[in-house]
Amino acid sequence: MDKGTVIKIADLAKIEINDKKIEEISSSLQKILNLVNEMNAINTDDVEPMSHPLNLKQELRKDEVLEENERDLFQRNNKYIENGYYKVPKIID
Amino acid sequence: MEDKTLIELKKEIQNKEISSYELTKFFLNRIKKIDPKLNAFITVTENDSLKKAKKIDSEIAKGNINPLSGIPIAQKDIFCTKGIKTTCGSKMLENFISPYDATVVEKLDKAGMIIIGKTNMDEFAMGSSNETSYFGDVKNPWNLNCVPGGSSGGSAASVAARLIPCSTGTDTGGSIRQPASLTGVCGIKPTYGRVSRYGMIAFASSLDQAGIFTRTAKDCAILLSHISGYDAKDSTSSKKEVPDYYKDCTKKFEKMKIGIPEEFLDGLDSKVAEVFAESINIFKSNGCEIKKISLKNSKLGVSAYQVVAPAECSSNLSRFDGVRYGFRANDVKDIDELYKKSRSQGFGDEVKRRILIGTYALSTGYYDAYYLKAQKIRTIISKEFQNAFKEVDLIIGPTAPDCAFKLGEKLNDPIAMYLSDIFTVSTNLAGLPAISIPMGFKNKLPLGLQIIGNHFDESKILSLSNHYQNLTDWHMQKPDMLGET
Amino acid sequence: MWESVIGLEIHVQLKTQSKIFSSASTNFGAEQNTQACAIDLGLPGVLPVLNEEAVKMAIKFGIAVGANIENNSIFARKNYFYPDLPKGYQISQYEIPIVSNGSINIDINKKVKKIRITRAHLEEDAGKSIHDLYENESAIDLNRAGTPLIEIVSEPDLSNAEEAVKYLKHIHSLVRYLDISDGNMQEGSFRCDANISLKKSNSSELGIRAEIKNINSFKFVEQAINYEIQRQGEILDSGKSVIQETRLFDPIRNETRSMRSKEEANDYRYFPDPDLLPVSISNNLIESIKLNMPELPNDKKERFIKQYKLTDYDTSILVLDKDLSAYYEKVLEKTDLNPKTTANWIITELLSYANKSNTEVKNYPVSFEGLASLLTYIHEGLISNKQAKIIFEKMWNNGEKPQDIIEKEDIKQISDTMEINKLVDNVIKNHYKSVEEYLSGKDKLFGFFVGEVMKESKGKANPKIVNQLLKEKLRNDK
């Protein structure tokens, strides 16, 4: 896996990679890919991908409000809250 | 006391021969004395558990008793527990206190059990040795220089060392069965959808299942009945009725056809092969017909697993961004840095590695070759199992290719680590139930026998396990924790 | 030389009680983060469960646009990072959406044009990011996270801003008719993104397109599209290429601004959501929903034309807003008012007040009973049309009842023949010279006499009766 690809996926995954570590990561990822590529030993052209091990169908939930305001509970222990808002560094679109 | 089974303890509590308080205190003391050697626990809830034990004792005195009232249990630190930290073995959730209980936790709570603590695990359930936890390695009670297996290393080790009669675990590619094998206890992974995943921090959603560690199959059966069942909060849970597994597995043993995949014997370690052959003999001489079968694509399971699991986890772990909960890096200049620094500092290397592979496997241009291909392989593997189950009732094999390896031995070789899951991953890919029970030793380290069943055939699995445990005593062997022998 | 090619993506918030994957409330305007439960916050371990009403609403929409309803549709994860997207992915649909291959017809230049709808799929809405509350931080409110949306994607069949607005208004009307959405553009329950590109008139090859996001009024859609067409035309005329990108419309400067380059944009890494199962929709369910569909705009239009003998134009206006057409029919109900004059009154008088003040039907200060009373007074000759307009203004502005206004201001029309005869006699007496001229053939003077009688009565005389009596009197005088 080339350096450029590693940098791109790291950015997509929002993970920082130290320049020194790129070599190491790229080679360990490549090893995993080698393992994964063994899947190509078999032809799967006429095979359906598995959507669910048991082939169940989605249950539907009745449209009713069952949740109450628990904001305080959820925001307890978070020091980056003001006036009930979650705060993050300013985003400029 | 520490050797008593769940069933025995249940009886003693019911007969008021022992109080829950005494029982809980006993295990807390054992944990205090022995766990420093093992590091199996991340959190021990001494005060809370004793408080609850007292409460349960007073309820019992009034005549209010639930099926498992007063018996302590350890919860793998992947299950959300209200008011008790849930860390998932990670710095990312080091101080996270869930505002709600996982369904599994709720159910055991309702049955009267007491949470004595949260057990150590590989970070975010990614690992086969419990060496990736932010809170340090767990040691194998049989040899403190060896790994207990993973990711549920703490849950397995604590039961093996008799620090607790039972514990919960999760299994995505073998994370219950493999540590059970390496520490000489029983560990069951139910059929996918048998147990609710609500509140179980997700690793790979289509593979994860909650399960149990105990020392006997009968104990496993009791607990399995309690945690199983449809949960409206989990769209992937099954509505299938939950049998009385204890009743089913203690019934008179009926003849079974057992299949042994020839691929599982390929290049198997000679000692492991020898021990396994003995188990086969025991089955053969005790009412079972042995049949050779072939699961020729089972080896592809490891490759497919190494795509599906990272792909799903790369998405599942995106919620850990430092914004609403969990670790948040200081001193960041913009939102991009907030994400990158929080995640890079909060996650360990193995987690990052899997997120990267997963992201790659799902990215444009690679989706078909990787994720889609892996999902097709799942169909093939699944069909293979279905065909096998037309001829046999259950499939057996060694749980792991070898006994416990030394700490640090495979840490720098992730591929070697992944290959230790070779016998277990295909059952997760097909959603099948499987158990690991002790079958012998190599170099004084336990070896496990895996029994795989068809969907919802947990009763058959537990029945054969119980049958085996009536004929052998591997499951009664225990490590010398205190130098007492 | 350049032809514009436009496709619209409309995000419609469905008016369910609870969110699409959780049981938290979807009420608008709640205090920040008081309607975001564990599932909406993306806490560790939570799982989504699908709201059946959202599914039914999507099916209703599909039926209304003659689309294919998928028997087994799949939810997929769209992965990207943004603070108002708690899980780091949006649950949406990618392959196998619930609705596909529909269409609607719009009227353009007296012709009917079919606009194809590629697909409509279910997805969850994100929360809100507020950037102007704090100096160095953005504030995140997740109340909206998890609200059900259908995203309606049209084929690029629209050729100009007029068609685009017509299409948009049609869909807007439709979702309100189906009662699946409030369609409130100000509150954000109806949002439009436009994809615009230019191509050479004779060519079938499409140009590079730009996406204009989140335009929240019909007027702005028109402005944004026209600006964009001009902008792209100028670029292409100068021999350069249009950049494929996302742009925002600035209504104050009336221009579009680049937001981010679509090429650099996220790779969303769509894959089927493993926490959700395929949504199985039986043909029986579709049939039962079909049988219970409300009357749709086109059917209502045909019915109005047939039943009330209205013009195409008048019907179009009445029918566009479901509430307005209901208001109209309620006014007619239990009265024997003339449907055409009633329609006329609503379109010319009432709507001019409503549009000026941007009032929705549900907030009209004049109830349908009030209007019915007023129109009945005209019909019975109690007041004149002119007087009624004055009364209506007071009804609208002060909320008073027509009968109260009539009594207070003594506006009653004079319809008493004896009284009017007196006035007629007066006028004839005072203008006997003109009467002579009229009788010898100057017919045009009749209008003058009518005017004089009205003046005498201070405008209160019933014009019809005045006409009638004048004619009689003047005939007798011959």
Coordinates of C-alpha atoms in Angstrom, one line a residue, chain B residues 80 93 96 99-100 192 197-202 205-206 232-236 311-312 315-316 318-321 323-325 335 339 343 359 362-364 367 371, chain C residues 38-50 77 79-89 95 140 142 267-277:
Chain B
C80 CA -22.7 -0.7 29.5
L93 CA -13.5 5.5 27.4
F96 CA -17.0 6.9 30.6
P99 CA -26.3 6.4 31.6
Y100 CA -28.0 3.1 30.8
Y192 CA -26.1 -14.6 16.2
R197 CA -26.6 -6.6 21.5
Y198 CA -28.2 -3.5 23.0
G199 CA -25.7 -1.9 25.3
M200 CA -22.8 -4.1 24.1
I201 CA -20.3 -1.7 22.6
A202 CA -20.1 -2.6 19.0
S205 CA -22.1 -5.6 14.3
S206 CA -22.9 -8.6 12.1
A232 CA -37.2 -4.9 20.7
K233 CA -34.3 -2.5 21.1
D234 CA -32.0 -4.8 18.9
S235 CA -33.4 -5.1 15.4
T236 CA -31.0 -8.0 14.8
A311 CA -14.9 -2.6 7.9
E312 CA -17.8 -2.6 10.3
S315 CA -17.7 2.7 11.0
N316 CA -18.8 1.7 14.5
S318 CA -16.5 6.8 14.2
R319 CA -18.7 7.9 17.0
F320 CA -15.7 8.3 19.3
D321 CA -14.8 11.8 18.3
V323 CA -17.5 15.7 21.1
R324 CA -20.2 14.3 23.3
Y325 CA -18.3 11.8 25.6
I335 CA -12.4 20.6 14.4
Y339 CA -11.0 14.6 15.7
R343 CA -8.8 9.6 18.2
T359 CA -11.7 2.3 5.9
L362 CA -15.0 0.2 2.1
S363 CA -13.5 3.0 0.0
T364 CA -14.4 3.7 -3.5
Y367 CA -15.6 -2.1 -1.9
Y371 CA -16.2 -6.0 1.5
Chain C
A38 CA -29.1 7.9 23.8
I39 CA -29.7 6.6 20.3
D40 CA -29.7 10.1 18.8
L41 CA -26.5 10.9 20.6
G42 CA -24.8 7.9 19.3
L43 CA -23.8 6.6 22.7
P44 CA -21.7 3.5 22.8
G45 CA -23.8 0.3 22.5
V46 CA -27.1 1.8 21.2
L47 CA -28.9 0.4 18.2
P48 CA -31.5 1.8 15.7
V49 CA -35.1 0.5 15.4
L50 CA -37.2 1.6 12.4
R77 CA -24.4 3.9 6.2
N79 CA -19.7 7.7 6.6
Y80 CA -18.3 11.1 7.2
F81 CA -17.2 13.3 10.2
Y82 CA -19.1 16.4 11.2
P83 CA -20.0 17.4 14.8
D84 CA -23.8 17.4 14.1
L85 CA -23.6 13.8 12.9
P86 CA -23.2 12.0 16.2
K87 CA -22.4 8.5 15.0
G88 CA -19.9 9.7 12.4
Y89 CA -22.3 8.2 9.8
E95 CA -28.6 0.7 -3.3
I140 CA -24.1 21.8 18.5
L142 CA -28.8 17.4 18.4
D267 CA -15.6 9.2 0.1
Y268 CA -18.7 8.1 1.9
R269 CA -17.9 4.4 1.9
Y270 CA -21.5 3.3 1.7
F271 CA -22.2 -0.2 3.0
P272 CA -25.4 -1.9 4.2
D273 CA -26.1 -1.0 7.8
P274 CA -25.5 -4.3 9.7
D275 CA -27.7 -3.1 12.6
L276 CA -30.8 -3.0 10.4
L277 CA -32.4 -5.7 8.4

